[in-house]
């Protein structure tokens, strides 16, 4: 039997904090926190294994609020359980530079594991957390000592389940038997537009059964039922669990509960007064009685849990010192001390070989060289692994070997990328994911979230231009590279040959402050000869590949497959410099002196060439320069015919140089 509302004082603390903070901000979503308060009470006070004194404790349970608009639920939980999130922080909800932004944002409040808000991505991140936990456990746990052993709890709502990404991620979670993933569905039947039955009539229970999940149904306001379901979820080790919690949105608000009115707007002062009466809550706004704080306080319990785990890890380190050191290294995000030296030795080998091969093949060779040195690599592809060449000789699929290092994601570009974000956030892994560049579009928002959250995720994209050929305009990327380059905190590399491809991989692996997109060709690309100094400059993102013969009169800037066109034009021209710019983001970070040495400001005669949308390059060539590239979609034909048809040729480059120098 459900406890009367006014007797649920501990859970009601969430309700009053949520409605008070939203009211003070005059903005926000009180409905979900008030509706899910009873679920949160049980999960956080009885089951969550975490330590507010050390939010980064390695073996903590992970919590994801996928319905991120209900952020005050999470902020209230963090505050009440003892994290460094004060009542003043809650009073600053949704204000500039506060620790409590409108949606949970990684890096603002301690205890926030991921940025949520774009619906469905939170649960996909949660799948990534659970995948990382399972894989890390299989790689490091021993029969006698388990050092990786935690759950991932996720709250989500109707909106998350309507988003297609929830299908992609949850389907894979069932296939991979992620038994430590527990998802609580806030089944309140309300979205912003009203009652969802008019646009969301899925049989959610049958849907998740079909994925291979355990599905339990409870009254989301019955603590005993929630407790029993959670115990059952923890006991089921082979399947993830969905707990469908029937709830009333905004529970406690006499006039607005159960209605869309309380979804995304403050309740209003009069309604808050009535709600306080209904809850039996007599304290002023933002005042929580001492006994309530005591009931929520998780610091002592969390410290005891971490201390016990530290003792377990010490025993593990004594018995398995090599594994313990490797786990600590990987968890810290540090690469092996000798990685850079080994990477540079490999790059020197690649240069000596001077191979003319597709850059996708050069990428595979780089993976083959680097991955055996990096046990933290967790690769994967949205199908197409045989085309984008992301498999390597040591790759083992996690679907058959839980301790593996490769995920066959299936045709799930968006789900794959958001799952990889979760893997990176968990720690212990550097994930790379792959598809054709064109189908980055399916993953676009998850790529943005990689960058927003500053996660080391490597996005591998092949078949990078009209050079794809016969598959035609549906498969030929035009505007995608510009879109990636326009994404803050994302490095986008488009290498021109084997050396640049190897260096792009090294750069991506070393870059701990954000993601990297690596863009590779289908077709063979001619090897370019370089000095040691030029090889060192590749990492700077742009460099002089071919120095002008005689006085400098014009500059050709090129990337990827079009560098060879620039070099062919160079052979027929005097006074022309060729600049290869595989990563413009790195180039613009260089000091003024270096950039001026590569692109002298007084040389206005500039031509850029890239088989992609022209608009990006005006910033480098100026409006008085020329850009050779694409302004339309492609066509279906062999690649050589397409380059000729669209005027991306050596002759066109020569003509453009003559025009800008006339």
XYZ file of C-alpha atoms in Angstrom:
662
model
C 0.000 0.000 0.000
C 1.300 3.423 -0.895
C 2.304 5.621 2.024
C 0.112 8.747 2.293
C 1.762 11.663 0.594
C 2.062 13.795 3.696
C 3.921 11.003 5.504
C 6.687 10.745 2.910
C 8.808 13.456 4.507
C 12.128 12.165 3.258
C 11.034 11.962 -0.379
C 9.078 15.202 -0.084
C 12.349 17.056 0.476
C 13.005 16.531 -3.244
C 9.562 17.842 -4.125
C 9.877 21.065 -2.178
C 13.428 21.776 -3.323
C 12.424 21.207 -6.940
C 9.353 23.421 -6.858
C 11.125 26.139 -4.845
C 14.171 26.273 -7.137
C 12.080 26.332 -10.305
C 9.883 29.057 -8.841
C 12.874 31.184 -7.830
C 14.399 30.810 -11.281
C 10.981 31.377 -12.867
C 12.040 28.656 -15.249
C 12.403 24.877 -15.265
C 10.622 21.553 -14.942
C 9.148 20.700 -11.526
C 6.870 17.877 -12.729
C 9.380 15.062 -13.229
C 11.278 15.630 -9.949
C 8.027 15.664 -8.002
C 6.732 12.586 -9.797
C 9.977 10.599 -9.450
C 10.808 11.614 -5.881
C 9.619 8.321 -4.402
C 11.691 6.288 -6.873
C 14.745 8.442 -6.196
C 14.276 8.067 -2.455
C 14.499 4.274 -2.651
C 17.291 4.078 -5.241
C 19.566 6.707 -3.748
C 19.129 5.979 -0.042
C 18.999 2.182 -0.192
C 20.833 1.004 -3.307
C 23.221 3.595 -4.753
C 26.811 2.806 -3.827
C 28.580 6.151 -3.974
C 30.653 8.484 -1.855
C 29.765 12.188 -1.730
C 33.225 12.830 -0.217
C 34.849 11.438 -3.369
C 32.587 11.787 -6.405
C 35.280 10.185 -8.615
C 35.680 6.981 -6.614
C 36.418 4.412 -9.312
C 33.959 1.697 -8.212
C 30.973 3.959 -7.577
C 27.617 3.159 -9.091
C 26.837 5.445 -12.019
C 23.604 7.424 -12.152
C 22.190 8.993 -15.316
C 19.157 11.267 -15.467
C 18.246 10.722 -19.108
C 15.206 12.997 -18.853
C 17.633 15.804 -18.119
C 15.009 18.570 -18.040
C 14.166 17.164 -14.575
C 17.600 18.337 -13.414
C 16.359 19.624 -10.065
C 15.741 16.010 -9.099
C 19.454 15.277 -9.472
C 20.566 18.523 -7.857
C 18.288 17.878 -4.884
C 19.713 14.346 -4.546
C 23.292 15.556 -4.689
C 22.629 18.282 -2.144
C 20.714 16.071 0.264
C 23.163 13.169 0.179
C 26.122 15.406 0.995
C 27.918 16.383 -2.194
C 29.583 19.778 -2.434
C 26.411 21.401 -3.724
C 25.033 23.911 -1.239
C 21.551 25.255 -0.712
C 22.862 28.515 -2.190
C 23.765 26.579 -5.323
C 20.194 25.336 -5.533
C 18.942 28.889 -5.121
C 21.094 29.787 -8.171
C 19.339 27.197 -10.366
C 19.536 28.140 -14.062
C 21.623 31.251 -13.383
C 24.851 32.235 -15.095
C 27.956 30.419 -13.787
C 25.986 28.418 -11.227
C 26.694 24.777 -10.463
C 23.043 24.068 -11.274
C 22.371 24.782 -14.945
C 19.021 24.041 -16.569
C 20.106 20.552 -17.624
C 22.747 18.440 -15.898
C 26.111 19.474 -17.332
C 29.298 17.507 -16.813
C 31.876 19.479 -14.870
C 29.551 21.903 -13.079
C 28.241 20.035 -10.029
C 30.144 17.151 -8.435
C 28.371 13.833 -8.964
C 27.042 14.653 -12.440
C 28.274 11.775 -14.592
C 27.156 13.028 -17.990
C 25.472 15.932 -19.707
C 21.853 15.123 -20.478
C 19.103 17.074 -22.127
C 18.911 15.821 -25.711
C 16.389 13.086 -24.930
C 17.435 9.491 -25.380
C 21.137 10.168 -25.242
C 21.296 9.762 -21.491
C 20.075 6.173 -21.646
C 22.525 5.537 -24.506
C 25.307 6.927 -22.276
C 24.063 4.594 -19.536
C 24.426 1.653 -21.929
C 28.006 2.870 -22.493
C 28.653 2.985 -18.733
C 27.307 -0.557 -18.336
C 29.306 -1.811 -21.320
C 32.485 -0.260 -19.924
C 31.855 -1.781 -16.495
C 31.239 -5.246 -17.904
C 34.251 -5.141 -20.227
C 36.595 -3.663 -17.621
C 35.439 -6.263 -15.086
C 36.106 -9.076 -17.555
C 39.562 -7.695 -18.302
C 40.676 -7.138 -14.687
C 38.617 -9.113 -12.168
C 40.016 -12.401 -10.874
C 38.205 -15.446 -9.537
C 39.219 -14.532 -5.992
C 39.139 -10.695 -6.146
C 36.704 -8.395 -7.936
C 37.817 -4.761 -8.196
C 35.347 -3.652 -10.892
C 31.815 -4.302 -9.651
C 29.159 -1.593 -9.866
C 25.737 -0.853 -11.290
C 24.480 1.791 -13.684
C 21.118 3.306 -12.751
C 19.217 5.407 -15.253
C 15.994 7.402 -14.987
C 14.116 8.170 -18.188
C 10.719 9.345 -19.387
C 8.324 9.044 -22.302
C 10.371 11.449 -24.427
C 13.513 9.301 -24.196
C 11.556 6.248 -25.318
C 10.041 8.098 -28.264
C 13.482 9.114 -29.541
C 14.847 6.560 -31.997
C 18.219 6.448 -30.264
C 16.595 4.640 -27.327
C 15.796 1.771 -29.671
C 19.334 1.632 -31.030
C 20.967 1.645 -27.601
C 18.510 -0.531 -25.682
C 18.385 -3.148 -28.406
C 22.169 -3.507 -28.255
C 22.160 -3.521 -24.436
C 19.907 -6.577 -24.509
C 22.055 -8.317 -27.118
C 25.211 -7.686 -25.059
C 23.564 -8.963 -21.839
C 24.348 -5.851 -19.801
C 22.920 -7.242 -16.584
C 24.136 -4.393 -14.362
C 22.074 -1.774 -16.174
C 18.871 -0.826 -14.326
C 16.517 1.676 -15.957
C 13.534 3.290 -14.240
C 10.853 4.508 -16.609
C 8.827 7.446 -15.345
C 5.587 6.298 -16.932
C 3.455 9.396 -16.309
C 1.762 9.647 -19.704
C 2.533 13.365 -20.056
C 4.816 15.373 -22.319
C 4.951 19.103 -23.025
C 2.060 18.886 -25.480
C -0.165 16.963 -23.085
C -1.262 13.359 -22.726
C 1.030 11.194 -24.831
C -1.525 8.523 -25.729
C -2.320 10.479 -28.890
C 1.260 10.107 -30.178
C 2.880 7.393 -28.077
C 0.877 4.211 -27.865
C 3.743 1.676 -27.924
C 3.576 -1.479 -25.863
C 6.770 -0.604 -23.998
C 6.752 -3.796 -21.960
C 6.592 -5.981 -25.091
C 9.208 -3.800 -26.797
C 11.781 -4.332 -24.049
C 10.974 -8.009 -23.723
C 11.762 -8.238 -27.442
C 15.163 -6.630 -26.774
C 15.970 -9.348 -24.239
C 15.443 -7.211 -21.126
C 13.858 -8.124 -17.838
C 10.752 -5.922 -17.479
C 9.079 -5.203 -14.153
C 6.040 -3.032 -13.517
C 5.421 -1.153 -10.277
C 3.504 1.689 -8.716
C 6.132 4.430 -8.826
C 4.852 5.816 -5.545
C 5.038 2.537 -3.617
C 8.417 2.325 -1.913
C 8.089 -1.380 -1.117
C 7.306 -2.225 -4.740
C 10.223 -0.127 -6.021
C 12.530 -1.818 -3.495
C 11.421 -5.324 -4.466
C 11.835 -4.543 -8.175
C 15.329 -3.123 -7.641
C 16.415 -6.231 -5.735
C 15.095 -8.343 -8.626
C 16.973 -6.141 -11.094
C 20.239 -6.622 -9.232
C 19.671 -10.372 -9.063
C 19.242 -10.667 -12.857
C 22.837 -10.740 -14.082
C 22.275 -11.758 -17.707
C 19.732 -9.123 -18.747
C 19.367 -5.385 -18.289
C 16.212 -4.433 -16.410
C 13.500 -1.912 -17.192
C 11.356 -1.013 -14.201
C 8.187 0.611 -15.466
C 7.059 2.970 -12.738
C 3.518 4.279 -13.036
C 3.690 7.786 -11.653
C 1.762 11.031 -11.411
C 3.664 13.995 -12.791
C 3.995 16.840 -10.294
C 2.637 14.675 -7.450
C 1.704 16.869 -4.507
C 0.433 19.841 -6.493
C -3.355 19.786 -5.886
C -4.328 21.567 -9.108
C -1.519 20.712 -11.501
C -0.434 17.144 -10.749
C -1.111 14.726 -13.567
C -1.228 17.569 -16.127
C 1.184 19.075 -18.623
C 0.841 22.377 -16.703
C 3.530 21.249 -14.285
C 5.868 19.750 -16.861
C 7.925 22.717 -17.927
C 6.796 25.748 -15.936
C 6.879 26.961 -12.331
C 3.881 25.994 -10.229
C 3.278 29.573 -9.086
C 3.380 30.877 -5.518
C -0.288 30.162 -4.760
C -0.007 26.561 -5.980
C 3.220 26.089 -4.015
C 1.414 27.175 -0.836
C -1.295 24.593 -1.519
C 1.335 21.963 -2.321
C 3.122 22.573 0.976
C -0.162 22.005 2.744
C -0.787 18.796 0.783
C 2.703 17.530 1.630
C 2.395 18.500 5.271
C 5.534 20.573 4.795
C 5.676 23.560 7.137
C 9.206 24.836 6.553
C 10.101 27.917 4.539
C 11.464 27.674 0.971
C 14.906 26.061 0.799
C 14.784 25.035 4.468
C 15.268 21.315 5.115
C 14.896 20.055 8.719
C 17.917 18.436 10.357
C 16.280 15.011 10.652
C 15.614 14.964 6.896
C 19.235 15.842 6.154
C 20.316 13.064 8.503
C 18.086 10.555 6.722
C 19.611 11.467 3.371
C 23.257 11.895 4.379
C 25.341 9.323 2.467
C 28.820 10.484 3.467
C 29.526 7.969 6.239
C 28.092 5.046 4.274
C 29.948 6.138 1.149
C 33.266 6.509 2.958
C 32.848 3.051 4.484
C 32.119 1.570 1.047
C 35.138 3.213 -0.512
C 37.379 2.206 2.388
C 36.292 -1.420 2.016
C 36.962 -1.251 -1.712
C 40.399 0.331 -1.109
C 41.261 -2.661 1.084
C 40.081 -5.008 -1.663
C 42.163 -3.140 -4.234
C 45.243 -3.238 -1.970
C 44.898 -7.024 -1.747
C 44.483 -7.143 -5.529
C 47.593 -4.991 -6.040
C 49.624 -7.219 -3.720
C 48.620 -10.365 -5.585
C 48.330 -8.961 -9.128
C 50.681 -5.947 -9.241
C 50.908 -5.705 -13.037
C 47.142 -5.681 -13.518
C 46.638 -3.194 -10.664
C 49.165 -0.763 -12.143
C 47.540 -1.079 -15.578
C 44.056 -0.475 -14.181
C 45.268 2.622 -12.304
C 46.994 3.933 -15.418
C 43.988 3.380 -17.604
C 41.576 4.863 -15.067
C 43.695 8.030 -14.891
C 43.549 8.440 -18.682
C 47.344 8.412 -19.026
C 48.911 6.634 -21.987
C 51.922 4.327 -21.452
C 55.124 6.287 -20.874
C 56.746 4.936 -24.036
C 53.749 5.470 -26.328
C 54.977 8.663 -27.999
C 58.391 7.190 -28.756
C 56.849 4.034 -30.226
C 54.335 6.070 -32.229
C 57.110 8.233 -33.668
C 59.114 5.135 -34.579
C 56.088 3.780 -36.420
C 55.569 7.077 -38.271
C 59.223 6.943 -39.378
C 58.637 3.401 -40.706
C 55.562 4.563 -42.603
C 57.555 7.387 -44.138
C 60.292 5.014 -45.198
C 57.800 2.661 -46.863
C 56.363 5.535 -48.937
C 53.190 3.583 -49.819
C 50.460 4.825 -52.123
C 47.331 3.357 -50.553
C 43.879 4.564 -49.502
C 43.996 6.604 -46.306
C 41.393 4.224 -44.827
C 44.010 1.465 -45.265
C 46.672 3.713 -43.749
C 44.291 4.211 -40.835
C 43.918 0.459 -40.370
C 47.690 0.081 -40.410
C 47.956 2.768 -37.717
C 45.363 0.991 -35.576
C 47.315 -2.250 -36.047
C 50.466 -0.481 -34.843
C 48.964 1.428 -31.916
C 46.198 -0.796 -30.521
C 48.490 -3.610 -29.286
C 50.286 -0.985 -27.185
C 47.023 0.358 -25.713
C 44.864 -2.109 -23.819
C 42.376 0.747 -23.245
C 41.328 0.809 -26.913
C 37.681 -0.210 -27.342
C 36.992 0.028 -31.058
C 33.828 -0.459 -33.006
C 31.914 0.260 -36.156
C 28.284 0.691 -37.154
C 28.504 -2.320 -39.431
C 30.827 -1.613 -42.407
C 33.962 -2.719 -40.541
C 35.222 -4.414 -43.703
C 34.779 -1.165 -45.620
C 36.012 1.387 -43.140
C 38.859 -0.955 -42.124
C 38.602 -0.577 -38.367
C 39.180 -4.211 -37.508
C 42.759 -5.224 -36.629
C 44.468 -8.543 -35.982
C 44.065 -8.354 -32.207
C 40.408 -7.248 -32.289
C 38.053 -9.412 -30.214
C 34.303 -8.776 -30.241
C 32.757 -8.189 -26.810
C 29.651 -10.059 -27.946
C 31.645 -13.330 -27.855
C 34.398 -12.389 -25.406
C 33.359 -10.084 -22.523
C 37.023 -9.130 -22.113
C 37.225 -8.136 -25.768
C 38.218 -4.794 -27.288
C 35.823 -4.350 -30.214
C 32.083 -3.688 -30.447
C 30.074 -4.697 -33.474
C 27.495 -1.922 -33.096
C 25.337 -2.934 -36.032
C 23.664 -0.255 -38.147
C 23.279 2.160 -35.230
C 25.382 5.272 -35.944
C 23.661 7.533 -33.406
C 23.398 4.888 -30.713
C 27.005 3.817 -31.276
C 28.356 7.323 -30.847
C 26.330 8.101 -27.718
C 27.284 4.720 -26.226
C 30.943 5.517 -26.925
C 30.490 8.814 -25.060
C 29.323 6.761 -22.064
C 32.320 4.436 -22.388
C 34.692 7.411 -22.379
C 32.904 9.013 -19.426
C 33.136 5.793 -17.419
C 36.906 5.752 -17.664
C 39.403 3.028 -18.395
C 38.859 3.104 -22.166
C 39.561 5.168 -25.248
C 36.723 4.332 -27.629
C 36.834 4.727 -31.368
C 33.739 4.380 -33.548
C 33.373 4.288 -37.301
C 31.040 4.662 -40.248
C 31.008 6.303 -43.673
C 31.414 10.064 -43.414
C 27.969 10.598 -44.934
C 26.342 8.756 -42.055
C 27.943 10.970 -39.486
C 24.684 12.833 -40.046
C 22.804 10.147 -38.148
C 25.223 10.554 -35.243
C 25.547 14.322 -35.436
C 24.152 15.260 -32.023
C 26.191 12.615 -30.221
C 29.350 13.919 -31.907
C 28.404 17.348 -30.604
C 27.975 15.878 -27.120
C 31.467 14.320 -27.307
C 32.815 17.806 -27.934
C 30.577 19.536 -25.387
C 31.651 17.089 -22.676
C 35.340 17.182 -23.742
C 35.553 13.403 -24.065
C 38.350 11.495 -25.770
C 36.257 9.716 -28.372
C 37.746 9.063 -31.803
C 35.235 9.285 -34.650
C 36.532 7.464 -37.717
C 34.832 8.403 -40.992
C 35.742 6.879 -44.340
C 34.546 7.233 -47.949
C 35.030 10.923 -47.529
C 33.992 12.644 -50.749
C 32.684 12.288 -54.285
C 35.630 9.888 -54.479
C 33.192 7.348 -53.091
C 31.974 7.102 -56.655
C 29.210 4.851 -57.880
C 27.034 4.818 -54.754
C 26.028 8.336 -55.698
C 24.864 11.489 -53.941
C 23.059 9.738 -51.086
C 26.414 8.350 -50.016
C 28.733 11.173 -51.083
C 29.433 13.630 -48.251
C 29.488 17.286 -49.295
C 28.711 19.495 -46.302
C 29.731 17.069 -43.528
C 33.365 18.111 -43.174
C 32.359 21.769 -42.831
C 29.793 20.751 -40.227
C 32.431 18.890 -38.225
C 34.911 21.765 -38.510
C 32.206 24.104 -37.261
C 31.852 22.099 -34.043
C 33.656 23.744 -31.096
C 36.298 21.601 -29.360
C 36.355 18.977 -32.116
C 39.553 18.321 -34.035
C 38.842 17.263 -37.606
C 41.672 15.595 -39.545
C 41.627 14.826 -43.261
C 45.018 13.309 -44.052
C 46.501 13.220 -47.543
C 48.644 10.076 -47.259
C 50.048 7.385 -44.967
C 52.241 9.719 -42.927
C 49.491 12.240 -42.214
C 47.063 9.383 -41.427
C 49.464 7.934 -38.837
C 50.061 11.316 -37.262
C 46.316 11.992 -37.118
C 45.848 8.801 -35.101
C 48.686 9.725 -32.767
C 47.162 13.190 -32.264
C 43.708 11.756 -31.550
C 45.059 9.290 -28.987
C 47.101 11.967 -27.214
C 44.248 14.471 -27.129
C 42.652 14.025 -23.701
C 40.643 17.268 -23.683
C 38.195 16.426 -26.446
C 37.197 14.251 -29.397
C 38.746 13.906 -32.820
C 37.159 13.150 -36.185
C 39.472 11.258 -38.560
C 38.378 11.418 -42.190
C 39.757 8.910 -44.665
C 39.463 8.159 -48.364
C 38.132 5.164 -50.214
C 40.585 5.627 -53.080
C 44.377 5.378 -53.142
C 46.273 8.584 -52.374
C 49.821 9.257 -53.601
C 52.575 9.309 -50.982
C 54.131 12.738 -50.431
C 57.838 13.115 -49.724
C 58.759 15.092 -46.589
C 61.757 16.094 -44.526
C 61.937 15.264 -40.821
C 61.083 18.894 -40.063
C 57.960 18.686 -42.230
C 56.897 15.460 -40.523
C 57.228 17.216 -37.162
C 55.074 20.073 -38.462
C 52.198 17.826 -39.565
C 51.006 17.681 -35.943
C 50.581 21.466 -36.079
C 47.645 20.930 -38.424
C 48.989 22.893 -41.386
C 52.485 23.142 -42.885
C 54.406 23.906 -46.037
C 54.484 20.676 -48.026
C 56.114 22.172 -51.116
C 58.184 25.366 -50.973
C 57.838 27.845 -53.784
C 60.269 27.900 -56.663
C 61.578 31.445 -56.739
C 59.647 34.378 -55.283
C 56.409 33.467 -53.472
C 53.420 34.706 -55.455
C 50.547 32.367 -54.526
C 49.547 29.686 -52.020
C 47.537 26.533 -52.675
C 45.864 25.055 -49.566
C 44.617 21.483 -49.801
C 43.577 18.516 -47.701
C 43.225 14.783 -48.141
C 42.803 13.434 -51.650
C 43.173 16.884 -53.201
C 46.728 17.442 -51.965
C 47.929 15.381 -54.917
C 46.077 17.751 -57.292
C 47.803 20.682 -55.628
C 51.177 18.980 -56.021
C 50.534 18.241 -59.693
C 49.663 21.915 -60.224
C 52.758 22.930 -58.256
C 54.966 20.984 -60.659
C 53.730 23.189 -63.491
C 53.898 26.554 -61.720
C 56.577 28.861 -60.347
C 56.278 31.035 -57.265
C 53.611 28.793 -55.750
C 53.628 27.189 -52.295
C 51.555 24.145 -51.351
C 50.199 24.063 -47.825
C 48.726 20.793 -46.609
C 46.194 21.479 -43.880
C 45.010 18.148 -42.482
C 43.645 19.721 -39.285
C 42.680 23.385 -39.405
C 41.729 23.366 -35.712
C 45.295 22.534 -34.714
C 46.707 25.032 -37.185
C 44.774 27.987 -35.789
C 45.996 27.103 -32.276
C 49.621 27.694 -33.321
C 51.368 30.936 -32.471
C 51.204 33.889 -34.818
C 54.779 33.467 -35.973
C 54.214 29.899 -37.143
C 50.946 30.692 -38.891
C 52.562 33.659 -40.613
C 55.478 31.474 -41.720
C 53.041 29.054 -43.364
C 50.478 31.563 -44.664
C 52.158 34.980 -44.974
C 49.497 37.658 -44.607
C 50.814 39.733 -47.503
C 50.252 36.924 -49.998
C 46.643 37.450 -50.966
C 46.720 35.179 -53.997
C 45.343 31.994 -52.460
C 43.528 28.931 -53.767
C 41.970 26.206 -51.607
C 41.021 22.832 -53.029
C 38.915 20.166 -51.299
C 36.255 17.823 -52.694
C 33.716 19.091 -50.171
C 31.639 22.203 -49.598
C 33.577 25.313 -50.578
C 32.249 27.643 -47.898
C 34.620 26.641 -45.104
C 37.714 27.807 -46.949
C 36.906 31.480 -47.470
C 38.335 32.227 -44.007
C 41.747 31.131 -45.281
C 41.723 32.430 -48.836
C 39.697 35.625 -48.376
C 36.934 36.807 -50.652
C 39.523 37.637 -53.271
C 40.778 34.048 -53.286
C 39.463 30.969 -55.101
C 37.995 27.773 -53.694
C 37.740 24.643 -55.811
C 35.254 22.198 -54.397
C 31.563 21.366 -54.267
C 28.532 23.633 -54.201
C 26.023 20.960 -55.206
C 25.389 17.334 -54.357
C 27.269 14.627 -56.240
C 26.327 12.121 -58.918
C 26.659 8.394 -59.407
C 29.696 7.538 -61.509
C 33.289 6.323 -61.171
C 35.340 8.682 -59.034
C 37.664 9.877 -61.826
C 34.665 10.882 -63.940
C 33.130 12.791 -61.039
C 36.277 14.787 -60.340
C 36.363 15.753 -63.997
C 32.635 16.550 -64.085
C 32.736 18.800 -61.034
C 35.920 20.555 -62.065
C 38.119 19.373 -59.223
C 41.195 18.823 -61.344
C 44.827 19.781 -61.688
C 43.906 22.007 -64.604
C 41.295 23.824 -62.523
C 43.851 24.463 -59.776
C 46.370 25.849 -62.289
C 43.728 28.085 -63.856
C 42.628 29.354 -60.415
C 46.212 30.229 -59.486
C 46.602 32.142 -62.730
C 43.379 34.059 -62.021
C 44.347 35.106 -58.481
C 47.825 36.171 -59.611
C 46.691 38.039 -62.712
